[in-house]
CSV table of C-alpha atoms in Angstrom, one decimal:
chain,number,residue,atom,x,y,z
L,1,UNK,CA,0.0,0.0,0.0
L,2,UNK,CA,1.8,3.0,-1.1
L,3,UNK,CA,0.1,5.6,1.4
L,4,UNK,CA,1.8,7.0,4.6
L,5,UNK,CA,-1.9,7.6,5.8
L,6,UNK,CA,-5.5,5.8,6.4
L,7,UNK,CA,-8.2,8.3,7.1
L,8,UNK,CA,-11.5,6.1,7.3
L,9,UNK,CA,-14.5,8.7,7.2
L,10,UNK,CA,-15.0,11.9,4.9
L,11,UNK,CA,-16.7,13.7,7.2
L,12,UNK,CA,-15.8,17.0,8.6
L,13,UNK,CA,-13.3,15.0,11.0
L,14,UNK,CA,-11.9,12.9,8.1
L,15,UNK,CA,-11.6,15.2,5.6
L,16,UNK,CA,-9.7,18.1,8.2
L,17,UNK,CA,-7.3,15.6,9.0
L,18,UNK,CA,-6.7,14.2,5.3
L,19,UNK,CA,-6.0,18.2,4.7
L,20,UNK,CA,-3.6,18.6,7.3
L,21,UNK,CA,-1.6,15.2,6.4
L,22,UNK,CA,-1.6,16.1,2.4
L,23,UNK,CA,-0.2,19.5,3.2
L,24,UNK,CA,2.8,17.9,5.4
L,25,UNK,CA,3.6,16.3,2.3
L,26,UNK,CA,2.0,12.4,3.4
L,27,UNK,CA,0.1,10.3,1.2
L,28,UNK,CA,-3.3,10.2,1.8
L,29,UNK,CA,-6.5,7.4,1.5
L,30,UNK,CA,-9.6,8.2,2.3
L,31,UNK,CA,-12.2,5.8,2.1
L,32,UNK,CA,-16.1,6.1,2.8
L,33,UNK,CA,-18.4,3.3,3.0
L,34,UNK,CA,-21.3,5.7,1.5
L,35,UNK,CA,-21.2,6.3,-2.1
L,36,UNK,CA,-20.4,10.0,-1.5
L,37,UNK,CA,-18.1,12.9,0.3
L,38,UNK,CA,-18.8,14.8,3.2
L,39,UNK,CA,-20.6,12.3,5.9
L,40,UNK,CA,-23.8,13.5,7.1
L,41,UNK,CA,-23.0,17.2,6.0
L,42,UNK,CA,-24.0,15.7,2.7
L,43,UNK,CA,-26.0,17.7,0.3
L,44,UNK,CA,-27.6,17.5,-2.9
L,45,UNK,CA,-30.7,19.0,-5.0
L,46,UNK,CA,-34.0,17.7,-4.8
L,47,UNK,CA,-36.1,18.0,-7.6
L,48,UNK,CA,-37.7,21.1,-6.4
L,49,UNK,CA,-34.2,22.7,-7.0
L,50,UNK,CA,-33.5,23.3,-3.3
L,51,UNK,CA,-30.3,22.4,-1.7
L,52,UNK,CA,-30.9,20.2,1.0
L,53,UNK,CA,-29.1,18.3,3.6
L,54,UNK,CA,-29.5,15.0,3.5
L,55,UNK,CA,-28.6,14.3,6.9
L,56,UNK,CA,-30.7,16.7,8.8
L,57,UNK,CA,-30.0,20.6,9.3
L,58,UNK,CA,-26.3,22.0,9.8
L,59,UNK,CA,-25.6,25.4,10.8
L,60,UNK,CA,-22.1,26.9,11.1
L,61,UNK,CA,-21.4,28.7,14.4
L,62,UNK,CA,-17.9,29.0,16.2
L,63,UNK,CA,-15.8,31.2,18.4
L,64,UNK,CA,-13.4,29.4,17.7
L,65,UNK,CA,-11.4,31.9,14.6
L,66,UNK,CA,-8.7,29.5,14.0
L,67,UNK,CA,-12.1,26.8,12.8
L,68,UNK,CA,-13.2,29.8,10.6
L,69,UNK,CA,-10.2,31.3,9.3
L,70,UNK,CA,-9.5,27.0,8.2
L,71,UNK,CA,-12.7,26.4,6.5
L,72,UNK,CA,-12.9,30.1,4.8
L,73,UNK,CA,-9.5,28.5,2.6
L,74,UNK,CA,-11.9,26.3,0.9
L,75,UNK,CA,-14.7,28.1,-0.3
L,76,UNK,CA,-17.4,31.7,0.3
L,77,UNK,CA,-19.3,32.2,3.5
L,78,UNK,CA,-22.2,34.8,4.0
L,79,UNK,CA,-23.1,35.7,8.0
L,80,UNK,CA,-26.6,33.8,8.9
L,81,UNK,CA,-27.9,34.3,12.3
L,82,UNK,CA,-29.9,31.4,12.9
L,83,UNK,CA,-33.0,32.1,14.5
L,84,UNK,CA,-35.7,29.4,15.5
L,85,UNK,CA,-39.3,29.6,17.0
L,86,UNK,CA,-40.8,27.4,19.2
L,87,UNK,CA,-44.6,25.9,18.9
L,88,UNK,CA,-45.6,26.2,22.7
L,89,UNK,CA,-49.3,25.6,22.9
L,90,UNK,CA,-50.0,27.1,19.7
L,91,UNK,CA,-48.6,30.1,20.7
L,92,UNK,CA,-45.3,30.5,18.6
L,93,UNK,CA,-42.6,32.3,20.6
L,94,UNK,CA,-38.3,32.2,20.0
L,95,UNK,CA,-36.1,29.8,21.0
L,96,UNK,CA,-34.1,29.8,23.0
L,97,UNK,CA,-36.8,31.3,25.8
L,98,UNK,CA,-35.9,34.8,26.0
L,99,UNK,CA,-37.4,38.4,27.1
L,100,UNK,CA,-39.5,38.2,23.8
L,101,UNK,CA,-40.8,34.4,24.7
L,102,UNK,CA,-41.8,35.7,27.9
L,103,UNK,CA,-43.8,38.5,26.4
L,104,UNK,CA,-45.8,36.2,24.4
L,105,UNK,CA,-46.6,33.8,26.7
L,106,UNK,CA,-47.3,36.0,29.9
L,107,UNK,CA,-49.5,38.9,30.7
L,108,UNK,CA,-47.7,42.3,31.2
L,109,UNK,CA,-47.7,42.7,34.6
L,110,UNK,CA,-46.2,39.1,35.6
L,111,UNK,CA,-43.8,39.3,32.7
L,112,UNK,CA,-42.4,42.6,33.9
L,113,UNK,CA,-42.3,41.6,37.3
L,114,UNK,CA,-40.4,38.3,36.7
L,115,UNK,CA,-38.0,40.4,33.9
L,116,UNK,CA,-37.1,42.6,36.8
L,117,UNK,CA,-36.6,39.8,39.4
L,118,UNK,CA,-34.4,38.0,36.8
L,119,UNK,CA,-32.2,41.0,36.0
L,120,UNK,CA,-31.7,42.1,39.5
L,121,UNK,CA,-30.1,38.3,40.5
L,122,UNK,CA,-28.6,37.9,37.1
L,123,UNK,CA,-28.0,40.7,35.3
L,124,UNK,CA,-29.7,42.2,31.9
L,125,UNK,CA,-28.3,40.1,28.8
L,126,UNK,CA,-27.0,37.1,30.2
L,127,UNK,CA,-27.5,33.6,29.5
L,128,UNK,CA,-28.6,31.6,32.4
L,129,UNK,CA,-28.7,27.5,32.2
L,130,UNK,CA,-32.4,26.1,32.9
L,131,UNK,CA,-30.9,24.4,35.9
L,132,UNK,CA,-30.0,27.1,37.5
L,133,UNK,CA,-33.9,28.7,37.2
L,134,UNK,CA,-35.6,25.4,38.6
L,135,UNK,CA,-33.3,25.2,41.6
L,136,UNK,CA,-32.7,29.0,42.5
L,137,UNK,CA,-34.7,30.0,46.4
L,138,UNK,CA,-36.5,33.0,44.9
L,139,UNK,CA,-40.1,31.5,44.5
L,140,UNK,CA,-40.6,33.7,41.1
L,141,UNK,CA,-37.6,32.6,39.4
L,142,UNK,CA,-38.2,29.2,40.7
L,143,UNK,CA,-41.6,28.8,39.3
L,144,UNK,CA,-40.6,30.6,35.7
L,145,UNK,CA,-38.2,27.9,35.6
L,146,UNK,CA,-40.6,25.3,36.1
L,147,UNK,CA,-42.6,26.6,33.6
L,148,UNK,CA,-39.5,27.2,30.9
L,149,UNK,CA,-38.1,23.8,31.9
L,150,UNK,CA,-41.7,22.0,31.6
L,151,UNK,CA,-42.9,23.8,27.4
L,152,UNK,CA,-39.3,24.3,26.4
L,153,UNK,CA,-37.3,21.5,27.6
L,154,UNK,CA,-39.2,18.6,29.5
L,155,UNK,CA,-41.5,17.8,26.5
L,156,UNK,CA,-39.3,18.7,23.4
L,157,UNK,CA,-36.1,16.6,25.2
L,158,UNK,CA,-38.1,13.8,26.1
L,159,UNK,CA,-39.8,13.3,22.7
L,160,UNK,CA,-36.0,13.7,21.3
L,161,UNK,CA,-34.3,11.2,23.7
L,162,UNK,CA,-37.6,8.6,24.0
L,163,UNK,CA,-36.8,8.8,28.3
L,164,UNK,CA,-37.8,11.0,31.1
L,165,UNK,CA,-35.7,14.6,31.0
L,166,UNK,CA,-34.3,13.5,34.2
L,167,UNK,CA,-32.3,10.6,33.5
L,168,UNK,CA,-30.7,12.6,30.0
L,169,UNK,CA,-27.3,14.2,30.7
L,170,UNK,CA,-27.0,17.9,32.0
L,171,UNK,CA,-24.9,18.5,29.4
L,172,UNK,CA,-27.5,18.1,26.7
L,173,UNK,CA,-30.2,20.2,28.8
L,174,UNK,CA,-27.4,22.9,29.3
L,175,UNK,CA,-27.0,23.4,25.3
L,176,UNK,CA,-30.0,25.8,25.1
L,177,UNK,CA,-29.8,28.8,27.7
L,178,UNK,CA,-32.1,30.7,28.9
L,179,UNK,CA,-31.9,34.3,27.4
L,180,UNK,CA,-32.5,37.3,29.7
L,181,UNK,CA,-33.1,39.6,27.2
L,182,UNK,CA,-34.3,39.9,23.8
L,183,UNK,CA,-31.2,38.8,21.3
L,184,UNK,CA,-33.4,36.5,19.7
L,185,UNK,CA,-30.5,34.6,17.9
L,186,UNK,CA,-30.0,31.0,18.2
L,187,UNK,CA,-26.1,30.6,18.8
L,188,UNK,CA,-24.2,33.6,20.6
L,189,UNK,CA,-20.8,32.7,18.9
L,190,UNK,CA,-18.8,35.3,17.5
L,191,UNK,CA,-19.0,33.7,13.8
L,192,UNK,CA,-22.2,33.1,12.8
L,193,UNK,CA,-21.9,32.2,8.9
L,194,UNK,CA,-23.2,29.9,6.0
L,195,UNK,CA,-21.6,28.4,3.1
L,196,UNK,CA,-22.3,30.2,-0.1
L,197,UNK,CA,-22.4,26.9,-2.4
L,198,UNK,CA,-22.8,24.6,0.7
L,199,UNK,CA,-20.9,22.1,2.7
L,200,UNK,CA,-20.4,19.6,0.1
L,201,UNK,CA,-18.7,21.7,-1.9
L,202,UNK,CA,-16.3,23.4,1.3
L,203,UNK,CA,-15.5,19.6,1.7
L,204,UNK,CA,-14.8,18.6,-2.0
L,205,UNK,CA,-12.4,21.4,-1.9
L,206,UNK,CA,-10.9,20.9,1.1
L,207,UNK,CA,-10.1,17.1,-0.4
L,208,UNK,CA,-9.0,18.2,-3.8
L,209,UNK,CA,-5.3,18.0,-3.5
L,210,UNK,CA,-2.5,15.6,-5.3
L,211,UNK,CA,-1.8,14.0,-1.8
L,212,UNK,CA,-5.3,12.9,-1.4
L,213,UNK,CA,-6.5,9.9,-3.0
L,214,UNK,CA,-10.4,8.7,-2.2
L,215,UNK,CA,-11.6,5.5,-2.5
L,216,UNK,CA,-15.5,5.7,-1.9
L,217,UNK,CA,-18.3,2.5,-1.1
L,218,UNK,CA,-15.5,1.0,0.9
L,219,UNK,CA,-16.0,-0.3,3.7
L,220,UNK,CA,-13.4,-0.4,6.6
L,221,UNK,CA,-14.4,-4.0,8.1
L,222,UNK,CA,-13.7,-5.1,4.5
L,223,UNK,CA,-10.0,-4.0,4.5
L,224,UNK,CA,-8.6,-3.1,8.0
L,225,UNK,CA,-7.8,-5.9,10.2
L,226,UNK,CA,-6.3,-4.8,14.1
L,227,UNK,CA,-3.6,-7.6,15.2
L,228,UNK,CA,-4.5,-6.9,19.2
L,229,UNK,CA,-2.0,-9.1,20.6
L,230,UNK,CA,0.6,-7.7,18.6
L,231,UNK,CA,-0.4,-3.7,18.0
L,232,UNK,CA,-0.6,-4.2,14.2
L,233,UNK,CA,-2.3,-2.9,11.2
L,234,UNK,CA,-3.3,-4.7,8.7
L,235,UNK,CA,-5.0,-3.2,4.5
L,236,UNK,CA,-5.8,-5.5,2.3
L,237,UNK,CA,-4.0,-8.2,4.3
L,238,UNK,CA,-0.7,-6.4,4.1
L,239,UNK,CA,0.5,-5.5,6.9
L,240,UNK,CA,0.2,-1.2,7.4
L,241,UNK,CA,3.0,0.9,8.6
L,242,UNK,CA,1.7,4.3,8.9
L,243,UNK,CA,-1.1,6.4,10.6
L,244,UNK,CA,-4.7,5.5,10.3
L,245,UNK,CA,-7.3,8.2,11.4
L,246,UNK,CA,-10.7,6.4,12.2
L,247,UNK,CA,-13.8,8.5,12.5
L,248,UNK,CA,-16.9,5.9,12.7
L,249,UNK,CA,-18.1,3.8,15.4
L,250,UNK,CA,-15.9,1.7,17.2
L,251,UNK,CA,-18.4,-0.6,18.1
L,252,UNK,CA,-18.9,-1.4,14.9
L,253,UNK,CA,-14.9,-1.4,13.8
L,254,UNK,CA,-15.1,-3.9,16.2
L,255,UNK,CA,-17.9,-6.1,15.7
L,256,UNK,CA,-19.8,-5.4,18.7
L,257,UNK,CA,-17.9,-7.8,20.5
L,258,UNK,CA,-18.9,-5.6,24.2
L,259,UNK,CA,-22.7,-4.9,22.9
L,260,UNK,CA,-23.6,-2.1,20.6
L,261,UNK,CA,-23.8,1.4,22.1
L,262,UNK,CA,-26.9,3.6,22.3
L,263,UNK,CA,-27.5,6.3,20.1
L,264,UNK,CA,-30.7,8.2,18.9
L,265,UNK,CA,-31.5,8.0,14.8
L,266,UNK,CA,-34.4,10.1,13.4
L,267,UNK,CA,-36.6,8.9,10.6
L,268,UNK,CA,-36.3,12.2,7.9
L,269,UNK,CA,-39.5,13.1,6.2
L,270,UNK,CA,-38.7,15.3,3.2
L,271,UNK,CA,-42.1,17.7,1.6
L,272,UNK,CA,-42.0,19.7,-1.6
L,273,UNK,CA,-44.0,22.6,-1.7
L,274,UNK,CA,-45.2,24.7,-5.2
L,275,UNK,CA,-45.1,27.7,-2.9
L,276,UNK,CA,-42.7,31.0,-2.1
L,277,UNK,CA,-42.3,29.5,1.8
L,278,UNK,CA,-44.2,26.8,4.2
L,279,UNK,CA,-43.4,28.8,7.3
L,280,UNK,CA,-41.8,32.0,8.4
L,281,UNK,CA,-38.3,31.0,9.9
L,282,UNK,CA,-35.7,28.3,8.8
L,283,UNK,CA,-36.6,26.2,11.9
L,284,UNK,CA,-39.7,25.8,13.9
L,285,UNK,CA,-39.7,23.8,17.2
L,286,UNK,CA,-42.7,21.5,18.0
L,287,UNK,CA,-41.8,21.5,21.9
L,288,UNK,CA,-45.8,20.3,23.2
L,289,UNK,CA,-47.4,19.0,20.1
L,290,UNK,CA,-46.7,16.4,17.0
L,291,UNK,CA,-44.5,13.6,17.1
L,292,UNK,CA,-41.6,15.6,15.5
L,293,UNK,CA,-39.7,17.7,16.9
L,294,UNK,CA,-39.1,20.6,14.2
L,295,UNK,CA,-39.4,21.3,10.9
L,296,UNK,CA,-36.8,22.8,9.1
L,297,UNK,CA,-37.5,24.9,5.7
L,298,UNK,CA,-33.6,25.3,3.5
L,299,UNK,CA,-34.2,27.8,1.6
L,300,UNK,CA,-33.5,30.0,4.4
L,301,UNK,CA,-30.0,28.1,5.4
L,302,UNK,CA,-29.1,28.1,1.4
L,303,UNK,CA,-29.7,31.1,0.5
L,304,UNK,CA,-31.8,30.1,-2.4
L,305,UNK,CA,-34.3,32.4,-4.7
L,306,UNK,CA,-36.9,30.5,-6.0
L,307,UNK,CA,-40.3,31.2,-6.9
L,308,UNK,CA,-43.2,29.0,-6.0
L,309,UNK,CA,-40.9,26.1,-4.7
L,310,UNK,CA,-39.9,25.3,-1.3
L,311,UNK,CA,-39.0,22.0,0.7
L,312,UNK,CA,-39.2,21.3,4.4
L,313,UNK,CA,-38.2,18.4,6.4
L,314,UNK,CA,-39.7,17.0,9.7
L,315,UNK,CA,-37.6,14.8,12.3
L,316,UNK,CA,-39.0,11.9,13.8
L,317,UNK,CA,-36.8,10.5,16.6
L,318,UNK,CA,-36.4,7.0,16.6
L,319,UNK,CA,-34.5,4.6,18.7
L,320,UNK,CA,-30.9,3.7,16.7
L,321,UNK,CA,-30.8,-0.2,15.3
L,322,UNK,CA,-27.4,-1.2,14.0
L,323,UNK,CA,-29.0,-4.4,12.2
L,324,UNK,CA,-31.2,-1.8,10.0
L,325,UNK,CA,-28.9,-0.4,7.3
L,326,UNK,CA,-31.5,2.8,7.2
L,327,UNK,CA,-30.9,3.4,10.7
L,328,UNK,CA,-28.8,6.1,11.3
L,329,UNK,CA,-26.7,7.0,14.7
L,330,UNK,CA,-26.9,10.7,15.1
L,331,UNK,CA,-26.5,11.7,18.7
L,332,UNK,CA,-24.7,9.5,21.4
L,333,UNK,CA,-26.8,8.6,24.4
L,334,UNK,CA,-24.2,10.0,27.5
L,335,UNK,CA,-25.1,8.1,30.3
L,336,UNK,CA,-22.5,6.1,32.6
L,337,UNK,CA,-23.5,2.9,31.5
L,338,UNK,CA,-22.7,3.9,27.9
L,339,UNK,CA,-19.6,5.3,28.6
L,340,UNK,CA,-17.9,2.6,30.2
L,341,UNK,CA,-19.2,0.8,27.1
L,342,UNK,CA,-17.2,2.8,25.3
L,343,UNK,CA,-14.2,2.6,27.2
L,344,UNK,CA,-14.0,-1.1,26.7
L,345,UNK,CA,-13.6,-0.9,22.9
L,346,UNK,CA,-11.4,2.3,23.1
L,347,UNK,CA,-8.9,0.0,25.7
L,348,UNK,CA,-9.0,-2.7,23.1
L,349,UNK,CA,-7.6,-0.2,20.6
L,350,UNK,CA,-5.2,1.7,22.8
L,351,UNK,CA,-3.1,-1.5,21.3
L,352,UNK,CA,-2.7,-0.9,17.9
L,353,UNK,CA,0.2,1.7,17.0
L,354,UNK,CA,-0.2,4.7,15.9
L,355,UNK,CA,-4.6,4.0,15.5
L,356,UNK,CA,-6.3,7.7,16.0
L,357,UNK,CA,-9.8,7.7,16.7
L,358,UNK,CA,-11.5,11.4,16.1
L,359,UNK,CA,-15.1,12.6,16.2
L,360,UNK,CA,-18.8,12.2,17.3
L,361,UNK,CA,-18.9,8.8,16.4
L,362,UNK,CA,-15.2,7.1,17.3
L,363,UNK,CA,-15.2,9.6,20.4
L,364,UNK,CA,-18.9,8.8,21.7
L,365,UNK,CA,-19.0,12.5,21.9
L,366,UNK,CA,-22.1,15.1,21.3
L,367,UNK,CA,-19.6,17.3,19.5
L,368,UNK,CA,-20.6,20.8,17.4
L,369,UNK,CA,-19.4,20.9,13.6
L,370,UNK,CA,-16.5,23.2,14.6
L,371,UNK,CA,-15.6,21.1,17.4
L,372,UNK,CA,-15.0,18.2,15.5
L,373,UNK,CA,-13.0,20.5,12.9
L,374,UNK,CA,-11.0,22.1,15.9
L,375,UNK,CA,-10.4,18.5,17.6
L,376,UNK,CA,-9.1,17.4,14.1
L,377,UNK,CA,-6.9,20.2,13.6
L,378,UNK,CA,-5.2,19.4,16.9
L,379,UNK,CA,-5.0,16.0,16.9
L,380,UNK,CA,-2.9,16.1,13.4
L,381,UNK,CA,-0.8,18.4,15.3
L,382,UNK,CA,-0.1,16.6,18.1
L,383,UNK,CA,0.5,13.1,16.2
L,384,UNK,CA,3.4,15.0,14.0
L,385,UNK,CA,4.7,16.2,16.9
């Protein structure tokens, strides 16, 4: 095998670190068991003529500059400021909860008096977590936590997760603030943009170099073989000598050998539409009604002018199955249980020499898109070392 480097995944983590490698000057193969680029960033154009994403909705939002300042190498951004409303009793009202929610959903007089109860404790435009609310002594900003926690979070969370909001991690409730005051924008981060001809494209870019060679509908349990006992590498039977970057489940690299490990799938329902818009923001939360939990419309992530054609897609969560091929794993389920789980396959491949596991799937992690790109960047560096 005349490569110096295995990358297996071409995702966002795959394709960042086949970058990184090519421009050191290392010979690079990337395979992917799908039949394209780009992982579940994926996008393509349905016959409406919108731009969708296969996979589900992607924003781009980082603080990170050194994520932003990488990606803008490879193709045009334009600043998007993501906004979403929430379907709370019919009333619809942004997400996350903020001064504006509150307005909505409260007469005057109580919404002043809790605005001016939250800003003496906390401070006017801060972010508070829901925790926080629902365990704080005052009585007012106890019970508007309740109530924020319950039509915001209890509902929308457990339909997601399929379990009660208390046995899900605080880290997934702690992902959407509470807003005390009325910046109406989904993410806070200091870059807030969207790719002008989408992510596909920023990723085909980012892989169009002479050091990068991609091999796609390959399969890594067809051609990697681990020698535990030994800490070898095997491709194609011969044995491997240089870096491999793995990015998909180690479960599955490993033939669920421990038991699989829990993750939540959705079942995506594409609609066309022969009209100018189906709803009035990119994303709209169902928190206490239907059995999705959103609908998302792309023209307004892509940018798109068309007349008379739009397309929306609703999420159904769904349990993952790793014996159903249309199954999905989307978001890792963090619980203990899970992670020692985890742990046991990772052990196993602590082994094999220089075998690099990066991203959401291979880390068990509920990572952001430019935390996977930052975790890549910084893993190359610290392997070349």
């Amino acid at each position: 095998m005349n490569y110096e480097v295995l990358v297996v995944g071409a995702g966002f983590a795959g394709a960042t670190i086949s970058r990184k490698m090519a421009e050191r000057g290392k010979k690079v193969l990337l395979i992917d068991k799908r039949p394209h680029i780009a992982g579940n960033m994926y996008e393509c154009y349905d016959t409406n003529g919108v731009r969708i994403h296969l996979y589900g909705p992607h924003i781009f939002h980082t603080s990170k500059k050194n994520v932003f300042e990488f990606l803008k190498k490879f193709g045009e951004f334009y600043p998007y400021d993501h906004k979403v409303i929430g379907n709370i009793d019919g009333q619809l009202v942004p997400i996350p909860f903020n001064y504006k929610s509150l307005e909505i959903l409260f007469e005057k007089e109580k919404a002043d008096q809790i605005k001016e109860v939250l800003n003496q404790e906390f401070g006017e435009n801060t972010k508070v977590s829901i925790l926080d609310l629902i365990n704080h002594n005052n009585v007012i900003i106890k019970e508007f936590g309740k109530y924020v926690y319950q039509k915001v979070f209890a509902e929308y969370t457990a339909k997601q997760w399929e379990m009660p909001v208390d046995k899900i991690d605080n880290s997934v409730i702690n992902r959407v603030p509470v807003v005390l005051g009325y910046d109406d924008r989904y993410f806070s981060d200091q870059f807030q943009y969207m790719p002008k001809e989408g992510f596909t494209s920023i990723i085909e870019n980012m892989l169009d170099h002479e050091n990068i060679t991609i091999k796609l509908n390959t399969n890594a349990l067809d051609i990697l073989k681990l020698d535990f006992e030994n800490g070898k590498t095997f491709v194609n039977n011969e044995e491997f000598h240089g870096k491999v970057f793995f990015t998909g489940a180690v479960d599955e690299l490993l033939n669920y050998q421990y038991g699989a490990l829990p993750y939540r799938s959705l079942n995506l329902v594409f609609e066309q539409y022969d009209k100018d818009y189906y709803q009035t923001n990119s994303v709209v939360n169902y928190n206490t009604s239907e059995k999705f939990t959103r609908i998302t419309e792309f023209k307004y992530l892509t940018n798109q002018k068309l007349d008379h054609k739009t397309t929306i897609l609703k999420e159904y969560p769904l349990k993952y199955d790793y014996q159903n091929t249309k199954s999905d794993p989307y978001y890792p389920i963090v619980q203990k249980e899970n992670l020692e789980l985890y742990n046991q396959y990772v052990n196993d491949l602590a082994n094999i020499k220089n075998f690099y596991l990066c991203g959401r799937l291979a880390e068990y992690k509920y990572y952001n898109m430019d935390a996977v790109i930052d975790r890549a960047l910084n893993l190359v560096e610290e392997v070349e070392e």
